């Protein structure tokens, strides 16, 4: 079954320094139709103003994948990790038994990113953080694994039964993907695509029109 979550149905928030759109319900008064999908419980489109960000806060038993769309995010955590992830690249954090961290926009332009939270396949484990560069040329016209719960030397490791993939589609190109043994598939086109271009069944097909 193909479920369309148009941007009009998504919850959103504006704290001044943070503008967010939530693909999954994150509060009691949110849209109940946008519940979790398999292990995915959060997918936020965040825009963070220059010189601001999320102060030190804690997580446990959650896998968090961050894809930077614009700008750069600076990460610091209680395990001693410090890193700066720039547009087009990805960072992951396995919260495990517990970790505190901060995420800041220390640049002069707005920071835009996807925050994806997934339930781990089991609780506990040593907290960890990692990041990796993913050049756009490597994913032009094809899907590449950015983060994966399966052993894959090319992807960042997460402890969830899930994969996060990315592709760059040029105008007029088409991409087909088979979810394999996974029961659910979620796609977020950038920019928002025409829902009439989506196909359903055992495989997923994306088409990028000329604009």
Backbone as numpy.savetxt, mean C-alpha at the origin, in Angstrom:
# Nx Ny Nz CAx CAy CAz Cx Cy Cz
-16.30 -12.65 -7.87 -17.15 -11.46 -7.87 -16.27 -10.22 -7.87
-16.64 -9.24 -8.68 -15.90 -7.99 -8.76 -16.67 -6.93 -7.98
-16.04 -6.36 -6.97 -16.64 -5.29 -6.18 -15.92 -3.98 -6.49
-16.69 -2.98 -6.90 -16.12 -1.67 -7.20 -16.25 -0.77 -5.98
-15.12 -0.25 -5.52 -15.13 0.74 -4.44 -14.74 2.08 -5.05
-15.72 2.79 -5.57 -15.43 4.08 -6.19 -15.02 5.08 -5.12
-14.30 6.12 -5.52 -13.78 7.06 -4.53 -14.90 7.78 -3.79
-16.10 7.82 -4.39 -17.22 8.47 -3.71 -17.69 7.67 -2.49
-17.40 6.36 -2.45 -17.85 5.52 -1.34 -16.81 5.43 -0.22
-15.63 5.98 -0.43 -14.55 5.85 0.54 -14.65 6.92 1.62
-14.33 6.53 2.85 -14.24 7.51 3.93 -12.98 8.35 3.75
-13.00 9.53 4.31 -11.82 10.39 4.20 -11.71 11.26 5.44
-10.51 11.79 5.66 -10.28 12.64 6.80 -9.34 13.77 6.43
-9.44 14.88 7.17 -8.59 16.05 6.94 -8.22 16.65 8.29
-6.97 16.46 8.68 -6.47 17.03 9.93 -5.66 18.30 9.70
-5.71 18.80 8.50 -4.88 19.94 8.15 -3.54 19.49 7.61
-2.71 18.91 8.45 -1.41 18.40 8.01 -1.53 17.07 7.28
-2.64 16.35 7.52 -2.86 15.04 6.90 -4.21 15.00 6.21
-4.17 14.67 4.92 -5.40 14.42 4.17 -5.37 12.94 3.77
-6.44 12.21 4.09 -6.44 10.77 3.87 -7.74 10.30 3.26
-7.63 9.29 2.39 -8.80 8.61 1.85 -8.64 7.12 2.17
-9.71 6.52 2.76 -9.62 5.18 3.30 -10.37 4.19 2.42
-9.64 3.23 1.84 -10.27 2.20 1.03 -10.99 1.17 1.90
-10.63 1.09 3.18 -11.28 0.19 4.12 -11.75 1.00 5.32
-12.84 0.58 5.90 -13.41 1.31 7.02 -12.44 1.29 8.20
-12.20 2.45 8.81 -11.23 2.55 9.90 -11.86 3.09 11.18
-13.15 3.40 11.17 -13.81 3.91 12.37 -15.24 3.39 12.43
-15.84 3.50 13.60 -17.19 2.96 13.81 -18.22 3.64 12.93
-17.99 4.89 12.56 -18.96 5.61 11.73 -18.60 5.60 10.25
-17.65 4.72 9.86 -17.26 4.62 8.46 -18.24 3.80 7.64
-17.96 3.70 6.35 -18.83 2.95 5.44 -18.67 1.45 5.69
-19.68 0.77 6.24 -19.54 -0.65 6.59 -19.38 -1.55 5.36
-19.71 -1.04 4.18 -19.57 -1.85 2.97 -18.10 -2.08 2.62
-17.22 -1.23 3.13 -15.80 -1.33 2.79 -15.04 -2.04 3.91
-15.43 -3.28 4.17 -14.79 -4.07 5.21 -13.50 -4.70 4.73
-12.81 -5.44 5.61 -11.55 -6.10 5.26 -11.72 -7.06 4.09
-10.62 -7.30 3.39 -10.60 -8.22 2.26 -9.45 -9.20 2.49
-9.78 -10.42 2.89 -8.72 -11.36 3.25 -7.88 -10.76 4.37
-6.55 -10.77 4.24 -5.71 -10.21 5.30 -5.62 -8.68 5.27
-6.12 -8.03 4.23 -5.98 -6.57 4.12 -7.04 -5.88 4.96
-6.59 -5.04 5.90 -7.52 -4.32 6.76 -7.44 -2.81 6.56
-6.35 -2.31 5.99 -6.18 -0.87 5.76 -5.50 -0.65 4.42
-6.03 0.27 3.64 -5.33 0.83 2.48 -5.71 2.31 2.45
-4.79 3.15 2.86 -5.04 4.59 2.92 -4.22 5.32 1.86
-4.85 6.29 1.23 -4.14 7.25 0.38 -3.88 8.46 1.26
-2.63 8.67 1.65 -2.29 9.76 2.56 -1.53 10.87 1.84
-1.83 12.10 2.20 -1.04 13.26 1.77 -0.62 14.00 3.03
0.69 14.13 3.22 1.25 14.69 4.45 1.98 15.99 4.12
1.63 17.04 4.82 2.18 18.36 4.54 3.68 18.42 4.88
4.42 19.31 4.22 5.85 19.45 4.52 6.11 19.78 5.99
7.16 19.21 6.53 7.56 19.50 7.89 6.67 18.88 8.96
5.81 17.94 8.57 4.91 17.29 9.53 5.01 15.77 9.36
4.15 15.06 10.06 4.13 13.61 9.92 3.57 12.94 11.16
3.66 11.63 11.17 3.18 10.83 12.29 4.28 10.75 13.35
3.99 11.24 14.56 4.95 11.14 15.65 5.09 9.71 16.13
5.94 9.51 17.11 6.21 8.16 17.61 4.93 7.52 18.14
4.62 6.34 17.62 3.44 5.58 18.03 3.76 4.11 17.86
2.92 3.24 18.41 3.24 1.81 18.48 2.29 0.95 17.67
2.81 -0.20 17.23 2.03 -1.23 16.56 2.47 -2.59 17.08
1.59 -3.58 16.94 1.92 -4.97 17.22 1.08 -5.85 16.32
1.65 -6.98 15.91 0.92 -7.98 15.13 0.24 -7.38 13.90
1.03 -6.67 13.10 0.53 -6.08 11.86 1.70 -5.98 10.87
1.39 -6.25 9.61 2.36 -6.07 8.53 1.98 -4.78 7.80
2.91 -3.84 7.67 2.61 -2.53 7.11 3.52 -2.28 5.91
2.89 -2.06 4.76 3.61 -1.79 3.51 3.33 -0.34 3.12
4.39 0.40 2.82 4.25 1.80 2.41 4.84 1.99 1.02
4.00 2.44 0.09 4.46 2.77 -1.26 4.43 4.28 -1.40
5.59 4.88 -1.67 5.70 6.33 -1.76 5.40 6.76 -3.18
4.38 7.60 -3.34 3.96 8.07 -4.65 4.62 9.39 -5.03
4.87 10.24 -4.03 5.47 11.56 -4.28 6.23 11.98 -3.03
7.41 12.54 -3.22 8.19 13.00 -2.09 9.01 11.90 -1.46
9.22 11.99 -0.16 10.02 11.01 0.57 9.54 10.93 2.01
9.54 9.73 2.57 9.16 9.53 3.97 10.39 9.10 4.75
10.58 9.71 5.92 11.69 9.35 6.81 11.13 8.53 7.97
11.67 7.33 8.13 11.21 6.38 9.13 12.27 6.24 10.22
11.84 6.24 11.49 12.70 5.94 12.63 11.90 5.06 13.58
12.56 4.02 14.16 11.81 3.14 15.06 12.63 2.73 16.29
11.94 2.06 17.21 12.54 1.68 18.48 13.56 0.55 18.34
13.62 -0.08 17.18 14.62 -1.12 16.94 15.92 -0.52 16.40
15.96 0.81 16.24 17.17 1.48 15.77 17.23 1.69 14.27
16.18 1.34 13.57 16.17 1.54 12.12 15.86 2.99 11.79
16.62 3.52 10.81 16.39 4.86 10.28 16.51 4.75 8.76
15.53 5.27 8.04 15.58 5.17 6.58 14.75 6.25 5.92
15.11 6.55 4.68 14.39 7.53 3.87 13.98 6.84 2.57
12.68 6.72 2.33 12.16 6.04 1.15 11.53 7.07 0.23
11.97 7.08 -1.03 11.56 8.13 -1.96 10.51 7.61 -2.94
9.95 8.53 -3.73 8.87 8.20 -4.65 9.22 7.04 -5.56
8.29 6.09 -5.67 8.47 4.90 -6.49 9.04 3.72 -5.73
9.51 3.95 -4.51 10.11 2.88 -3.72 9.17 2.47 -2.59
9.55 1.39 -1.89 8.66 0.75 -0.93 9.40 0.46 0.37
8.70 0.60 1.50 9.21 0.14 2.78 8.18 -0.79 3.42
8.68 -1.74 4.23 7.80 -2.65 4.95 8.21 -2.68 6.41
7.23 -2.93 7.28 7.51 -3.09 8.70 6.66 -4.23 9.23
7.31 -5.21 9.85 6.62 -6.27 10.58 6.62 -5.87 12.04
5.43 -5.53 12.57 5.37 -5.03 13.94 5.65 -6.13 14.96
5.30 -7.37 14.64 5.60 -8.50 15.52 5.10 -8.29 16.94
5.98 -8.56 17.92 5.61 -8.45 19.32 5.43 -7.01 19.77
5.85 -6.05 18.96 5.62 -4.65 19.29 6.79 -3.77 18.88
6.47 -2.63 18.28 7.49 -1.68 17.85 6.86 -0.29 17.82
7.64 0.72 18.14 7.17 2.11 18.01 7.99 2.77 16.91
7.34 3.67 16.17 8.04 4.31 15.07 7.40 5.66 14.77
8.10 6.45 13.95 7.58 7.71 13.44 7.81 7.75 11.94
6.95 8.51 11.24 7.08 8.69 9.80 6.89 10.17 9.51
7.92 10.80 8.96 7.93 12.24 8.81 8.19 12.65 7.35
7.60 13.79 6.99 7.90 14.44 5.72 8.83 15.60 6.01
10.11 15.41 5.78 11.11 16.43 6.08 11.49 17.26 4.86
10.74 17.06 3.76 11.00 17.81 2.54 10.08 19.03 2.45
10.26 19.80 1.40 9.49 21.03 1.23 8.22 20.86 0.43
7.95 19.67 -0.07 6.75 19.41 -0.87 5.87 18.38 -0.17
4.58 18.34 -0.52 3.69 17.33 0.09 4.19 15.91 -0.20
4.01 15.05 0.79 4.34 13.63 0.67 3.05 12.87 0.41
3.03 12.06 -0.66 1.87 11.23 -0.97 2.29 9.77 -0.95
1.49 8.96 -0.28 1.85 7.54 -0.17 0.62 6.68 0.04
0.79 5.39 -0.24 -0.19 4.37 0.09 0.30 3.68 1.37
-0.60 3.56 2.35 -0.32 2.78 3.56 -1.21 1.55 3.52
-0.60 0.37 3.51 -1.33 -0.90 3.41 -1.02 -1.73 4.65
-2.06 -2.09 5.39 -1.91 -2.92 6.59 -2.51 -4.29 6.32
-1.75 -5.33 6.70 -2.21 -6.71 6.53 -2.05 -7.48 7.83
-3.03 -8.34 8.10 -2.92 -9.22 9.27 -1.82 -10.25 9.01
-0.96 -10.51 9.97 0.07 -11.54 9.79 -0.54 -12.93 9.83
0.18 -13.90 9.28 -0.34 -15.27 9.32 -0.30 -15.83 10.73
0.57 -15.29 11.61 0.55 -15.66 13.01 1.10 -14.49 13.83
0.65 -14.39 15.07 1.08 -13.30 15.93 2.49 -13.51 16.44
3.09 -12.40 16.89 4.42 -12.47 17.48 5.52 -12.33 16.44
6.72 -12.66 16.84 7.87 -12.55 15.96 8.66 -11.28 16.23
9.92 -11.31 15.83 10.81 -10.17 16.02 10.39 -9.02 15.10
10.21 -7.82 15.65 9.91 -6.67 14.79 11.04 -6.41 13.79
10.67 -5.96 12.59 11.69 -5.69 11.57 11.19 -4.62 10.62
12.15 -3.98 9.94 11.85 -2.94 8.94 12.82 -3.11 7.78
12.36 -2.80 6.58 13.23 -2.89 5.41 12.67 -1.99 4.33
13.51 -1.64 3.37 13.06 -0.84 2.22 13.84 -1.27 1.00
13.30 -0.91 -0.18 13.95 -1.30 -1.42 13.55 -0.35 -2.54
14.49 -0.15 -3.46 14.20 0.66 -4.64 13.55 -0.22 -5.70
12.57 0.35 -6.40 11.88 -0.34 -7.48 11.81 0.61 -8.68
12.85 0.62 -9.53 12.86 1.54 -10.68 11.64 1.36 -11.56
11.07 2.47 -12.04 9.88 2.41 -12.88 10.10 1.59 -14.13
11.30 1.63 -14.68 11.56 0.90 -15.92 11.38 -0.60 -15.73
11.61 -1.09 -14.52 11.49 -2.53 -14.26 10.05 -3.02 -14.27
9.09 -2.11 -14.04 7.68 -2.52 -13.99 6.86 -1.90 -15.10
7.51 -1.41 -16.14 6.80 -0.82 -17.28 6.08 -1.92 -18.05
4.75 -1.87 -18.07 3.96 -2.84 -18.81 3.86 -4.20 -18.20
4.35 -4.37 -16.97 4.25 -5.67 -16.32 4.20 -5.50 -14.81
3.59 -6.47 -14.14 3.50 -6.46 -12.69 4.78 -7.03 -12.08
5.30 -6.36 -11.07 6.42 -6.87 -10.31 6.01 -6.95 -8.84
6.54 -7.92 -8.13 6.24 -8.06 -6.71 7.02 -7.03 -5.92
6.31 -6.22 -5.14 6.95 -5.23 -4.28 7.16 -5.79 -2.88
6.16 -6.51 -2.39 6.25 -7.17 -1.08 5.51 -8.49 -1.17
6.01 -9.50 -0.47 5.41 -10.83 -0.62 5.59 -11.65 0.65
4.57 -12.45 0.95 4.68 -13.40 2.04 5.34 -14.70 1.61
5.67 -14.80 0.32 6.40 -15.95 -0.20 7.86 -15.59 -0.38
8.72 -16.58 -0.34 10.14 -16.33 -0.52 10.41 -15.88 -1.95
10.82 -14.65 -2.11 11.10 -14.08 -3.42 12.21 -13.07 -3.26
13.35 -13.34 -3.87 14.52 -12.48 -3.70 14.30 -11.07 -4.22
13.32 -10.90 -5.13 13.10 -9.59 -5.72 12.11 -8.73 -4.93
11.41 -9.31 -3.97 10.38 -8.59 -3.23 10.77 -8.45 -1.77
10.23 -7.40 -1.12 10.40 -7.24 0.31 9.56 -8.30 1.02
10.09 -8.88 2.08 9.42 -9.96 2.78 8.41 -9.42 3.78
7.20 -9.97 3.76 6.20 -9.70 4.78 5.72 -11.04 5.34
5.17 -11.01 6.56 4.72 -12.24 7.21 3.21 -12.38 7.10
2.71 -12.23 5.91 1.27 -12.34 5.65 1.06 -13.18 4.41
-0.10 -13.79 4.31 -0.45 -14.57 3.13 -0.99 -13.63 2.07
-0.07 -12.87 1.48 -0.45 -11.84 0.51 0.76 -11.45 -0.30
0.48 -10.82 -1.43 1.51 -10.19 -2.26 1.04 -8.80 -2.64
1.96 -7.86 -2.69 1.68 -6.50 -3.17 2.48 -6.32 -4.45
1.77 -6.02 -5.55 2.40 -5.89 -6.85 2.19 -4.49 -7.40
3.07 -4.06 -8.29 2.94 -2.76 -8.92 3.32 -2.83 -10.38
2.71 -1.96 -11.18 3.01 -1.89 -12.61 2.84 -0.45 -13.08
3.56 -0.11 -14.13 3.39 1.17 -14.80 2.82 0.91 -16.18
1.61 1.43 -16.42 0.94 1.21 -17.70 0.99 2.48 -18.54
1.52 2.36 -19.73 1.50 3.47 -20.67 0.15 3.52 -21.37
-0.19 4.66 -21.91 -1.48 4.82 -22.59 -1.63 3.79 -23.69
-2.82 3.14 -23.74 -3.11 2.17 -24.78 -2.63 0.77 -24.50
-2.02 0.53 -23.33 -1.51 -0.80 -23.02 -2.49 -1.56 -22.14
-2.39 -2.89 -22.18 -3.26 -3.77 -21.42 -2.41 -4.73 -20.60
-2.88 -5.05 -19.40 -2.16 -5.96 -18.52 -3.13 -6.99 -17.96
-2.75 -8.26 -18.00 -3.58 -9.35 -17.48 -2.83 -10.05 -16.37
-3.57 -10.40 -15.29 -2.94 -11.03 -14.13 -3.82 -12.15 -13.61
-3.21 -13.27 -13.24 -3.91 -14.37 -12.60 -3.60 -14.37 -11.11
-4.63 -14.34 -10.24 -4.38 -14.33 -8.79 -3.78 -15.63 -8.25
-3.66 -16.66 -9.08 -3.10 -17.95 -8.67 -3.92 -18.52 -7.52
-3.26 -18.91 -6.41 -3.99 -19.57 -5.33 -4.61 -18.59 -4.34
-4.42 -17.29 -4.57 -5.01 -16.31 -3.66 -6.50 -16.15 -3.94
-7.29 -16.03 -2.86 -8.75 -15.95 -3.00 -9.24 -14.56 -3.35
-8.45 -13.53 -3.02 -8.88 -12.16 -3.22 -7.83 -11.38 -4.01
-8.29 -10.40 -4.76 -7.39 -9.50 -5.49 -7.95 -8.09 -5.38
-7.08 -7.13 -5.09 -7.48 -5.74 -4.96 -6.57 -4.90 -5.84
-7.15 -3.99 -6.60 -6.35 -3.11 -7.44 -6.72 -1.66 -7.17
-5.70 -0.81 -7.16 -5.91 0.62 -7.00 -5.20 1.31 -8.16
-5.94 1.67 -9.25 -5.30 2.37 -10.36 -4.93 3.78 -9.96
-3.88 4.30 -10.58 -3.47 5.69 -10.34 -3.17 6.34 -11.68
-3.96 7.27 -12.17 -5.13 7.84 -11.52 -6.30 6.88 -11.52
-7.40 7.30 -10.87 -8.59 6.45 -10.81 -9.05 6.11 -12.22
-9.30 4.82 -12.46 -9.69 4.35 -13.79 -11.19 4.32 -13.99
-11.60 4.06 -15.21 -13.00 3.91 -15.57 -13.43 2.49 -15.21
-14.43 2.30 -14.30 -14.81 0.94 -13.88 -15.30 0.09 -15.02
-15.71 0.69 -16.14 -16.19 -0.10 -17.26 -15.05 -0.84 -17.95
-13.80 -0.52 -17.61 -12.65 -1.18 -18.22 -12.28 -2.48 -17.49
-12.93 -2.75 -16.34 -12.55 -3.90 -15.53 -13.27 -5.16 -15.98
-12.56 -6.26 -15.92 -13.11 -7.58 -16.24 -12.99 -8.46 -15.00
-13.85 -9.44 -14.89 -13.80 -10.34 -13.75 -13.70 -11.78 -14.23
-13.47 -12.69 -13.28 -13.29 -14.10 -13.62 -12.03 -14.60 -12.96
-11.40 -15.62 -13.53 -10.20 -16.20 -12.96 -8.98 -15.32 -13.13
-9.06 -14.34 -14.02 -7.93 -13.46 -14.26 -8.42 -12.03 -14.19
-7.50 -11.10 -13.97 -7.83 -9.69 -13.91 -7.16 -8.99 -15.10
-7.90 -8.05 -15.69 -7.37 -7.38 -16.87 -7.49 -5.87 -16.67
-6.38 -5.17 -16.85 -6.36 -3.72 -16.72 -6.04 -3.10 -18.07
-6.68 -1.98 -18.36 -6.42 -1.27 -19.62 -6.26 0.21 -19.33
-5.22 0.81 -19.85 -4.97 2.23 -19.67 -5.31 2.95 -20.97
-6.34 3.81 -20.92 -6.73 4.54 -22.11 -5.84 5.74 -22.34
-5.84 6.21 -23.58 -5.17 7.47 -23.88 -5.93 8.60 -23.20
-5.20 9.57 -22.63 -5.83 10.70 -21.96 -5.31 12.00 -22.57
